[in-house]
Amino acid sequence: MKNFSPNMLKTFESCPVKYNLKFNEKIAVPQNPALFEKGKKIHALANYYHRGADISKLETALTESEREVWECLKNNEYFSKKCIHSEYPITARLDDIWIFGRLDAIVCDCADGSNASYWILDYKTGAIPKNSEKDFQTMIYLLCADLILPPRKSLAFVYIDLKNNENKVIEFTPELKGIYEKILKEKCRQILATKDFEGKENRPHCKFCEYNKICR
């Protein structure tokens, strides 16, 4: 396998055993859907909204806490910009390796041609990554968007923190591009070269991992 998503890289980083079970052995373990319900609703609403659909009936079905989150997103300065892609699949090639993902949205400021600025949006109903500039999602999405977008003034990744009503903005630069390509190539090749997927025991997340019953 030479195709890697942010989730795959994060999983290997946290626990190689879980990576092997999930992506090599293809073992699917049920998870509590309630853990993701709010996030899925907000993402679905945002997608319909950007596509110009009538979401009035969907809005009435929201709980009070979901409605607060949705209003927070609708009033966000970046979410209000012109959307050019929503729930958009992306891919890019790094030598003999492919990276891929699905963007929540790409928006722009409507400036003409090479004067346009673009932002990749990622809606977070939970916590944003602690080291967001070096997060695998940030790196993959920016590298992919850099390839598919036309010549531009600027490109940035925006984590929209809906829990705290804050934005974390990472500006894409030529320097970061080189750093991201190096990190991703090294990590992907490390995974491809791994023969013995050893676990990382006694990690805090092991207690809550859906694979903790079968990983030994």
PDB file of N, CA and C in Angstrom, residues 118-202:
ATOM      1  N   TYR A 118      -6.682  31.998  -0.804  1.00  0.00           N
ATOM      2  CA  TYR A 118      -7.497  30.808  -0.553  1.00  0.00           C
ATOM      3  C   TYR A 118      -7.259  30.299   0.859  1.00  0.00           C
ATOM      4  N   TRP A 119      -8.318  29.718   1.433  1.00  0.00           N
ATOM      5  CA  TRP A 119      -8.227  29.125   2.754  1.00  0.00           C
ATOM      6  C   TRP A 119      -8.867  27.738   2.746  1.00  0.00           C
ATOM      7  N   ILE A 120      -8.156  26.770   3.281  1.00  0.00           N
ATOM      8  CA  ILE A 120      -8.723  25.442   3.523  1.00  0.00           C
ATOM      9  C   ILE A 120      -9.378  25.490   4.894  1.00  0.00           C
ATOM     10  N   LEU A 121     -10.639  25.093   4.969  1.00  0.00           N
ATOM     11  CA  LEU A 121     -11.348  25.122   6.249  1.00  0.00           C
ATOM     12  C   LEU A 121     -11.507  23.717   6.813  1.00  0.00           C
ATOM     13  N   ASP A 122     -11.312  23.601   8.117  1.00  0.00           N
ATOM     14  CA  ASP A 122     -11.563  22.342   8.812  1.00  0.00           C
ATOM     15  C   ASP A 122     -12.351  22.648  10.075  1.00  0.00           C
ATOM     16  N   TYR A 123     -13.583  22.140  10.144  1.00  0.00           N
ATOM     17  CA  TYR A 123     -14.457  22.436  11.274  1.00  0.00           C
ATOM     18  C   TYR A 123     -14.197  21.437  12.396  1.00  0.00           C
ATOM     19  N   LYS A 124     -13.926  21.939  13.586  1.00  0.00           N
ATOM     20  CA  LYS A 124     -13.662  21.081  14.729  1.00  0.00           C
ATOM     21  C   LYS A 124     -14.679  21.345  15.838  1.00  0.00           C
ATOM     22  N   THR A 125     -15.502  20.331  16.132  1.00  0.00           N
ATOM     23  CA  THR A 125     -16.411  20.444  17.271  1.00  0.00           C
ATOM     24  C   THR A 125     -15.707  20.001  18.551  1.00  0.00           C
ATOM     25  N   GLY A 126     -14.575  19.315  18.398  1.00  0.00           N
ATOM     26  CA  GLY A 126     -13.747  18.935  19.536  1.00  0.00           C
ATOM     27  C   GLY A 126     -12.479  19.769  19.550  1.00  0.00           C
ATOM     28  N   ALA A 127     -11.400  19.182  20.041  1.00  0.00           N
ATOM     29  CA  ALA A 127     -10.140  19.916  20.153  1.00  0.00           C
ATOM     30  C   ALA A 127      -9.406  19.965  18.814  1.00  0.00           C
ATOM     31  N   ILE A 128      -8.698  21.057  18.582  1.00  0.00           N
ATOM     32  CA  ILE A 128      -7.832  21.140  17.404  1.00  0.00           C
ATOM     33  C   ILE A 128      -6.478  20.535  17.782  1.00  0.00           C
ATOM     34  N   PRO A 129      -5.673  20.120  16.805  1.00  0.00           N
ATOM     35  CA  PRO A 129      -4.367  19.525  17.117  1.00  0.00           C
ATOM     36  C   PRO A 129      -3.483  20.484  17.912  1.00  0.00           C
ATOM     37  N   LYS A 130      -2.729  19.933  18.865  1.00  0.00           N
ATOM     38  CA  LYS A 130      -1.864  20.770  19.690  1.00  0.00           C
ATOM     39  C   LYS A 130      -0.757  21.419  18.859  1.00  0.00           C
ATOM     40  N   ASN A 131      -0.113  20.634  18.019  1.00  0.00           N
ATOM     41  CA  ASN A 131       0.920  21.171  17.133  1.00  0.00           C
ATOM     42  C   ASN A 131       0.338  21.207  15.731  1.00  0.00           C
ATOM     43  N   SER A 132      -0.592  22.117  15.517  1.00  0.00           N
ATOM     44  CA  SER A 132      -1.384  22.111  14.285  1.00  0.00           C
ATOM     45  C   SER A 132      -0.551  22.350  13.030  1.00  0.00           C
ATOM     46  N   GLU A 133       0.538  23.104  13.142  1.00  0.00           N
ATOM     47  CA  GLU A 133       1.360  23.388  11.960  1.00  0.00           C
ATOM     48  C   GLU A 133       2.011  22.122  11.409  1.00  0.00           C
ATOM     49  N   LYS A 134       2.321  21.156  12.293  1.00  0.00           N
ATOM     50  CA  LYS A 134       2.973  19.921  11.870  1.00  0.00           C
ATOM     51  C   LYS A 134       2.014  18.729  11.915  1.00  0.00           C
ATOM     52  N   ASP A 135       0.729  18.988  12.027  1.00  0.00           N
ATOM     53  CA  ASP A 135      -0.234  17.889  12.015  1.00  0.00           C
ATOM     54  C   ASP A 135      -0.304  17.289  10.611  1.00  0.00           C
ATOM     55  N   PHE A 136      -0.472  15.977  10.533  1.00  0.00           N
ATOM     56  CA  PHE A 136      -0.503  15.315   9.223  1.00  0.00           C
ATOM     57  C   PHE A 136      -1.638  15.845   8.346  1.00  0.00           C
ATOM     58  N   GLN A 137      -2.754  16.179   8.960  1.00  0.00           N
ATOM     59  CA  GLN A 137      -3.875  16.726   8.190  1.00  0.00           C
ATOM     60  C   GLN A 137      -3.491  18.062   7.559  1.00  0.00           C
ATOM     61  N   THR A 138      -2.885  18.923   8.332  1.00  0.00           N
ATOM     62  CA  THR A 138      -2.430  20.219   7.819  1.00  0.00           C
ATOM     63  C   THR A 138      -1.484  20.038   6.640  1.00  0.00           C
ATOM     64  N   MET A 139      -0.509  19.168   6.814  1.00  0.00           N
ATOM     65  CA  MET A 139       0.520  18.984   5.789  1.00  0.00           C
ATOM     66  C   MET A 139      -0.051  18.420   4.496  1.00  0.00           C
ATOM     67  N   ILE A 140      -0.855  17.363   4.617  1.00  0.00           N
ATOM     68  CA  ILE A 140      -1.407  16.723   3.417  1.00  0.00           C
ATOM     69  C   ILE A 140      -2.367  17.649   2.690  1.00  0.00           C
ATOM     70  N   TYR A 141      -3.244  18.313   3.427  1.00  0.00           N
ATOM     71  CA  TYR A 141      -4.242  19.167   2.784  1.00  0.00           C
ATOM     72  C   TYR A 141      -3.601  20.365   2.087  1.00  0.00           C
ATOM     73  N   LEU A 142      -2.611  20.963   2.712  1.00  0.00           N
ATOM     74  CA  LEU A 142      -1.957  22.114   2.088  1.00  0.00           C
ATOM     75  C   LEU A 142      -1.174  21.702   0.840  1.00  0.00           C
ATOM     76  N   LEU A 143      -0.472  20.587   0.905  1.00  0.00           N
ATOM     77  CA  LEU A 143       0.285  20.134  -0.263  1.00  0.00           C
ATOM     78  C   LEU A 143      -0.641  19.785  -1.423  1.00  0.00           C
ATOM     79  N   CYS A 144      -1.755  19.123  -1.126  1.00  0.00           N
ATOM     80  CA  CYS A 144      -2.703  18.769  -2.181  1.00  0.00           C
ATOM     81  C   CYS A 144      -3.364  20.013  -2.775  1.00  0.00           C
ATOM     82  N   ALA A 145      -3.801  20.922  -1.910  1.00  0.00           N
ATOM     83  CA  ALA A 145      -4.462  22.142  -2.391  1.00  0.00           C
ATOM     84  C   ALA A 145      -3.505  22.994  -3.214  1.00  0.00           C
ATOM     85  N   ASP A 146      -2.244  23.000  -2.837  1.00  0.00           N
ATOM     86  CA  ASP A 146      -1.243  23.772  -3.579  1.00  0.00           C
ATOM     87  C   ASP A 146      -1.159  23.312  -5.038  1.00  0.00           C
ATOM     88  N   LEU A 147      -1.417  22.033  -5.273  1.00  0.00           N
ATOM     89  CA  LEU A 147      -1.343  21.483  -6.627  1.00  0.00           C
ATOM     90  C   LEU A 147      -2.601  21.748  -7.450  1.00  0.00           C
ATOM     91  N   ILE A 148      -3.766  21.736  -6.788  1.00  0.00           N
ATOM     92  CA  ILE A 148      -5.017  21.829  -7.553  1.00  0.00           C
ATOM     93  C   ILE A 148      -5.481  23.264  -7.773  1.00  0.00           C
ATOM     94  N   LEU A 149      -5.007  24.194  -6.951  1.00  0.00           N
ATOM     95  CA  LEU A 149      -5.457  25.582  -7.076  1.00  0.00           C
ATOM     96  C   LEU A 149      -4.621  26.337  -8.109  1.00  0.00           C
ATOM     97  N   PRO A 150      -5.206  27.339  -8.748  1.00  0.00           N
ATOM     98  CA  PRO A 150      -4.467  28.144  -9.728  1.00  0.00           C
ATOM     99  C   PRO A 150      -3.454  29.055  -9.037  1.00  0.00           C
ATOM    100  N   PRO A 151      -2.573  29.716  -9.797  1.00  0.00           N
ATOM    101  CA  PRO A 151      -1.641  30.687  -9.205  1.00  0.00           C
ATOM    102  C   PRO A 151      -2.402  31.678  -8.331  1.00  0.00           C
ATOM    103  N   ARG A 152      -1.827  32.029  -7.184  1.00  0.00           N
ATOM    104  CA  ARG A 152      -2.587  32.791  -6.191  1.00  0.00           C
ATOM    105  C   ARG A 152      -1.683  33.712  -5.381  1.00  0.00           C
ATOM    106  N   LYS A 153      -2.322  34.570  -4.615  1.00  0.00           N
ATOM    107  CA  LYS A 153      -1.590  35.455  -3.716  1.00  0.00           C
ATOM    108  C   LYS A 153      -1.153  34.704  -2.468  1.00  0.00           C
ATOM    109  N   SER A 154      -2.065  33.892  -1.912  1.00  0.00           N
ATOM    110  CA  SER A 154      -1.738  33.177  -0.680  1.00  0.00           C
ATOM    111  C   SER A 154      -2.640  31.963  -0.496  1.00  0.00           C
ATOM    112  N   LEU A 155      -2.177  31.046   0.354  1.00  0.00           N
ATOM    113  CA  LEU A 155      -2.931  29.846   0.717  1.00  0.00           C
ATOM    114  C   LEU A 155      -2.706  29.585   2.196  1.00  0.00           C
ATOM    115  N   ALA A 156      -3.768  29.253   2.916  1.00  0.00           N
ATOM    116  CA  ALA A 156      -3.644  28.976   4.347  1.00  0.00           C
ATOM    117  C   ALA A 156      -4.621  27.884   4.758  1.00  0.00           C
ATOM    118  N   PHE A 157      -4.300  27.234   5.855  1.00  0.00           N
ATOM    119  CA  PHE A 157      -5.181  26.229   6.455  1.00  0.00           C
ATOM    120  C   PHE A 157      -5.790  26.851   7.706  1.00  0.00           C
ATOM    121  N   VAL A 158      -7.100  26.707   7.869  1.00  0.00           N
ATOM    122  CA  VAL A 158      -7.778  27.286   9.032  1.00  0.00           C
ATOM    123  C   VAL A 158      -8.519  26.197   9.801  1.00  0.00           C
ATOM    124  N   TYR A 159      -8.077  25.947  11.028  1.00  0.00           N
ATOM    125  CA  TYR A 159      -8.849  25.107  11.937  1.00  0.00           C
ATOM    126  C   TYR A 159      -9.875  26.005  12.614  1.00  0.00           C
ATOM    127  N   ILE A 160     -11.147  25.733  12.381  1.00  0.00           N
ATOM    128  CA  ILE A 160     -12.208  26.505  13.025  1.00  0.00           C
ATOM    129  C   ILE A 160     -12.609  25.772  14.297  1.00  0.00           C
ATOM    130  N   ASP A 161     -12.164  26.292  15.415  1.00  0.00           N
ATOM    131  CA  ASP A 161     -12.416  25.697  16.726  1.00  0.00           C
ATOM    132  C   ASP A 161     -13.794  26.145  17.207  1.00  0.00           C
ATOM    133  N   LEU A 162     -14.797  25.300  16.991  1.00  0.00           N
ATOM    134  CA  LEU A 162     -16.174  25.663  17.330  1.00  0.00           C
ATOM    135  C   LEU A 162     -16.456  25.528  18.820  1.00  0.00           C
ATOM    136  N   LYS A 163     -15.607  24.822  19.516  1.00  0.00           N
ATOM    137  CA  LYS A 163     -15.772  24.667  20.961  1.00  0.00           C
ATOM    138  C   LYS A 163     -15.422  25.958  21.689  1.00  0.00           C
ATOM    139  N   ASN A 164     -14.387  26.638  21.202  1.00  0.00           N
ATOM    140  CA  ASN A 164     -13.915  27.866  21.849  1.00  0.00           C
ATOM    141  C   ASN A 164     -14.115  29.114  20.994  1.00  0.00           C
ATOM    142  N   ASN A 165     -14.757  28.944  19.832  1.00  0.00           N
ATOM    143  CA  ASN A 165     -15.015  30.051  18.909  1.00  0.00           C
ATOM    144  C   ASN A 165     -13.717  30.782  18.555  1.00  0.00           C
ATOM    145  N   GLU A 166     -12.733  29.999  18.112  1.00  0.00           N
ATOM    146  CA  GLU A 166     -11.434  30.550  17.735  1.00  0.00           C
ATOM    147  C   GLU A 166     -10.989  29.960  16.394  1.00  0.00           C
ATOM    148  N   ASN A 167     -10.071  30.649  15.749  1.00  0.00           N
ATOM    149  CA  ASN A 167      -9.488  30.163  14.499  1.00  0.00           C
ATOM    150  C   ASN A 167      -7.982  29.994  14.663  1.00  0.00           C
ATOM    151  N   LYS A 168      -7.472  28.879  14.179  1.00  0.00           N
ATOM    152  CA  LYS A 168      -6.029  28.664  14.128  1.00  0.00           C
ATOM    153  C   LYS A 168      -5.632  28.660  12.660  1.00  0.00           C
ATOM    154  N   VAL A 169      -4.856  29.655  12.245  1.00  0.00           N
ATOM    155  CA  VAL A 169      -4.513  29.839  10.836  1.00  0.00           C
ATOM    156  C   VAL A 169      -3.042  29.502  10.600  1.00  0.00           C
ATOM    157  N   ILE A 170      -2.789  28.624   9.627  1.00  0.00           N
ATOM    158  CA  ILE A 170      -1.423  28.270   9.236  1.00  0.00           C
ATOM    159  C   ILE A 170      -1.192  28.733   7.807  1.00  0.00           C
ATOM    160  N   GLU A 171      -0.325  29.708   7.624  1.00  0.00           N
ATOM    161  CA  GLU A 171      -0.016  30.235   6.296  1.00  0.00           C
ATOM    162  C   GLU A 171       0.969  29.301   5.585  1.00  0.00           C
ATOM    163  N   PHE A 172       0.652  28.944   4.350  1.00  0.00           N
ATOM    164  CA  PHE A 172       1.504  28.050   3.562  1.00  0.00           C
ATOM    165  C   PHE A 172       2.623  28.850   2.911  1.00  0.00           C
ATOM    166  N   THR A 173       3.862  28.403   3.093  1.00  0.00           N
ATOM    167  CA  THR A 173       5.029  29.086   2.536  1.00  0.00           C
ATOM    168  C   THR A 173       5.907  28.078   1.794  1.00  0.00           C
ATOM    169  N   PRO A 174       6.783  28.548   0.908  1.00  0.00           N
ATOM    170  CA  PRO A 174       7.717  27.635   0.237  1.00  0.00           C
ATOM    171  C   PRO A 174       8.565  26.839   1.231  1.00  0.00           C
ATOM    172  N   GLU A 175       8.933  27.475   2.343  1.00  0.00           N
ATOM    173  CA  GLU A 175       9.725  26.782   3.361  1.00  0.00           C
ATOM    174  C   GLU A 175       8.932  25.631   3.975  1.00  0.00           C
ATOM    175  N   LEU A 176       7.664  25.900   4.324  1.00  0.00           N
ATOM    176  CA  LEU A 176       6.830  24.845   4.897  1.00  0.00           C
ATOM    177  C   LEU A 176       6.593  23.725   3.893  1.00  0.00           C
ATOM    178  N   LYS A 177       6.453  24.068   2.631  1.00  0.00           N
ATOM    179  CA  LYS A 177       6.238  23.049   1.602  1.00  0.00           C
ATOM    180  C   LYS A 177       7.375  22.034   1.607  1.00  0.00           C
ATOM    181  N   GLY A 178       8.608  22.520   1.651  1.00  0.00           N
ATOM    182  CA  GLY A 178       9.756  21.624   1.687  1.00  0.00           C
ATOM    183  C   GLY A 178       9.789  20.771   2.941  1.00  0.00           C
ATOM    184  N   ILE A 179       9.461  21.392   4.076  1.00  0.00           N
ATOM    185  CA  ILE A 179       9.439  20.665   5.349  1.00  0.00           C
ATOM    186  C   ILE A 179       8.366  19.583   5.323  1.00  0.00           C
ATOM    187  N   TYR A 180       7.178  19.934   4.849  1.00  0.00           N
ATOM    188  CA  TYR A 180       6.070  18.979   4.807  1.00  0.00           C
ATOM    189  C   TYR A 180       6.388  17.789   3.905  1.00  0.00           C
ATOM    190  N   GLU A 181       6.940  18.058   2.741  1.00  0.00           N
ATOM    191  CA  GLU A 181       7.268  16.970   1.815  1.00  0.00           C
ATOM    192  C   GLU A 181       8.274  16.010   2.445  1.00  0.00           C
ATOM    193  N   LYS A 182       9.272  16.544   3.124  1.00  0.00           N
ATOM    194  CA  LYS A 182      10.299  15.717   3.766  1.00  0.00           C
ATOM    195  C   LYS A 182       9.693  14.861   4.873  1.00  0.00           C
ATOM    196  N   ILE A 183       8.877  15.468   5.737  1.00  0.00           N
ATOM    197  CA  ILE A 183       8.265  14.737   6.849  1.00  0.00           C
ATOM    198  C   ILE A 183       7.367  13.621   6.336  1.00  0.00           C
ATOM    199  N   LEU A 184       6.536  13.921   5.356  1.00  0.00           N
ATOM    200  CA  LEU A 184       5.585  12.932   4.855  1.00  0.00           C
ATOM    201  C   LEU A 184       6.282  11.781   4.137  1.00  0.00           C
ATOM    202  N   LYS A 185       7.276  12.084   3.332  1.00  0.00           N
ATOM    203  CA  LYS A 185       8.012  11.015   2.652  1.00  0.00           C
ATOM    204  C   LYS A 185       8.670  10.082   3.665  1.00  0.00           C
ATOM    205  N   GLU A 186       9.297  10.660   4.680  1.00  0.00           N
ATOM    206  CA  GLU A 186       9.980   9.849   5.692  1.00  0.00           C
ATOM    207  C   GLU A 186       8.994   8.984   6.466  1.00  0.00           C
ATOM    208  N   LYS A 187       7.866   9.549   6.851  1.00  0.00           N
ATOM    209  CA  LYS A 187       6.884   8.788   7.627  1.00  0.00           C
ATOM    210  C   LYS A 187       6.258   7.678   6.789  1.00  0.00           C
ATOM    211  N   CYS A 188       5.894   7.976   5.557  1.00  0.00           N
ATOM    212  CA  CYS A 188       5.283   6.959   4.694  1.00  0.00           C
ATOM    213  C   CYS A 188       6.262   5.823   4.414  1.00  0.00           C
ATOM    214  N   ARG A 189       7.517   6.155   4.177  1.00  0.00           N
ATOM    215  CA  ARG A 189       8.513   5.114   3.911  1.00  0.00           C
ATOM    216  C   ARG A 189       8.829   4.304   5.166  1.00  0.00           C
ATOM    217  N   GLN A 190       8.740   4.936   6.324  1.00  0.00           N
ATOM    218  CA  GLN A 190       8.904   4.198   7.578  1.00  0.00           C
ATOM    219  C   GLN A 190       7.811   3.142   7.710  1.00  0.00           C
ATOM    220  N   ILE A 191       6.581   3.522   7.396  1.00  0.00           N
ATOM    221  CA  ILE A 191       5.465   2.577   7.474  1.00  0.00           C
ATOM    222  C   ILE A 191       5.656   1.440   6.476  1.00  0.00           C
ATOM    223  N   LEU A 192       6.033   1.773   5.256  1.00  0.00           N
ATOM    224  CA  LEU A 192       6.216   0.755   4.219  1.00  0.00           C
ATOM    225  C   LEU A 192       7.332  -0.223   4.574  1.00  0.00           C
ATOM    226  N   ALA A 193       8.322   0.250   5.322  1.00  0.00           N
ATOM    227  CA  ALA A 193       9.454  -0.602   5.692  1.00  0.00           C
ATOM    228  C   ALA A 193       9.201  -1.406   6.961  1.00  0.00           C
ATOM    229  N   THR A 194       8.127  -1.109   7.682  1.00  0.00           N
ATOM    230  CA  THR A 194       7.846  -1.781   8.945  1.00  0.00           C
ATOM    231  C   THR A 194       7.357  -3.207   8.709  1.00  0.00           C
ATOM    232  N   LYS A 195       8.004  -4.156   9.366  1.00  0.00           N
ATOM    233  CA  LYS A 195       7.605  -5.565   9.282  1.00  0.00           C
ATOM    234  C   LYS A 195       6.940  -6.041  10.570  1.00  0.00           C
ATOM    235  N   ASP A 196       7.430  -5.528  11.691  1.00  0.00           N
ATOM    236  CA  ASP A 196       6.895  -5.919  12.995  1.00  0.00           C
ATOM    237  C   ASP A 196       6.186  -4.712  13.605  1.00  0.00           C
ATOM    238  N   PHE A 197       4.867  -4.746  13.599  1.00  0.00           N
ATOM    239  CA  PHE A 197       4.082  -3.622  14.114  1.00  0.00           C
ATOM    240  C   PHE A 197       3.907  -3.776  15.626  1.00  0.00           C
ATOM    241  N   GLU A 198       4.835  -3.200  16.369  1.00  0.00           N
ATOM    242  CA  GLU A 198       4.828  -3.316  17.819  1.00  0.00           C
ATOM    243  C   GLU A 198       3.896  -2.287  18.440  1.00  0.00           C
ATOM    244  N   GLY A 199       3.250  -2.716  19.521  1.00  0.00           N
ATOM    245  CA  GLY A 199       2.346  -1.820  20.230  1.00  0.00           C
ATOM    246  C   GLY A 199       3.090  -0.865  21.142  1.00  0.00           C
ATOM    247  N   LYS A 200       2.420   0.196  21.515  1.00  0.00           N
ATOM    248  CA  LYS A 200       2.965   1.145  22.477  1.00  0.00           C
ATOM    249  C   LYS A 200       2.109   1.033  23.726  1.00  0.00           C
ATOM    250  N   GLU A 201       2.571   0.199  24.651  1.00  0.00           N
ATOM    251  CA  GLU A 201       1.752  -0.142  25.807  1.00  0.00           C
ATOM    252  C   GLU A 201       1.665   0.993  26.821  1.00  0.00           C
ATOM    253  N   ASN A 202       0.600   0.885  27.623  1.00  0.00           N
ATOM    254  CA  ASN A 202       0.370   1.807  28.736  1.00  0.00           C
ATOM    255  C   ASN A 202       0.214   3.252  28.306  1.00  0.00           C
TER     256      ASN A 202
END
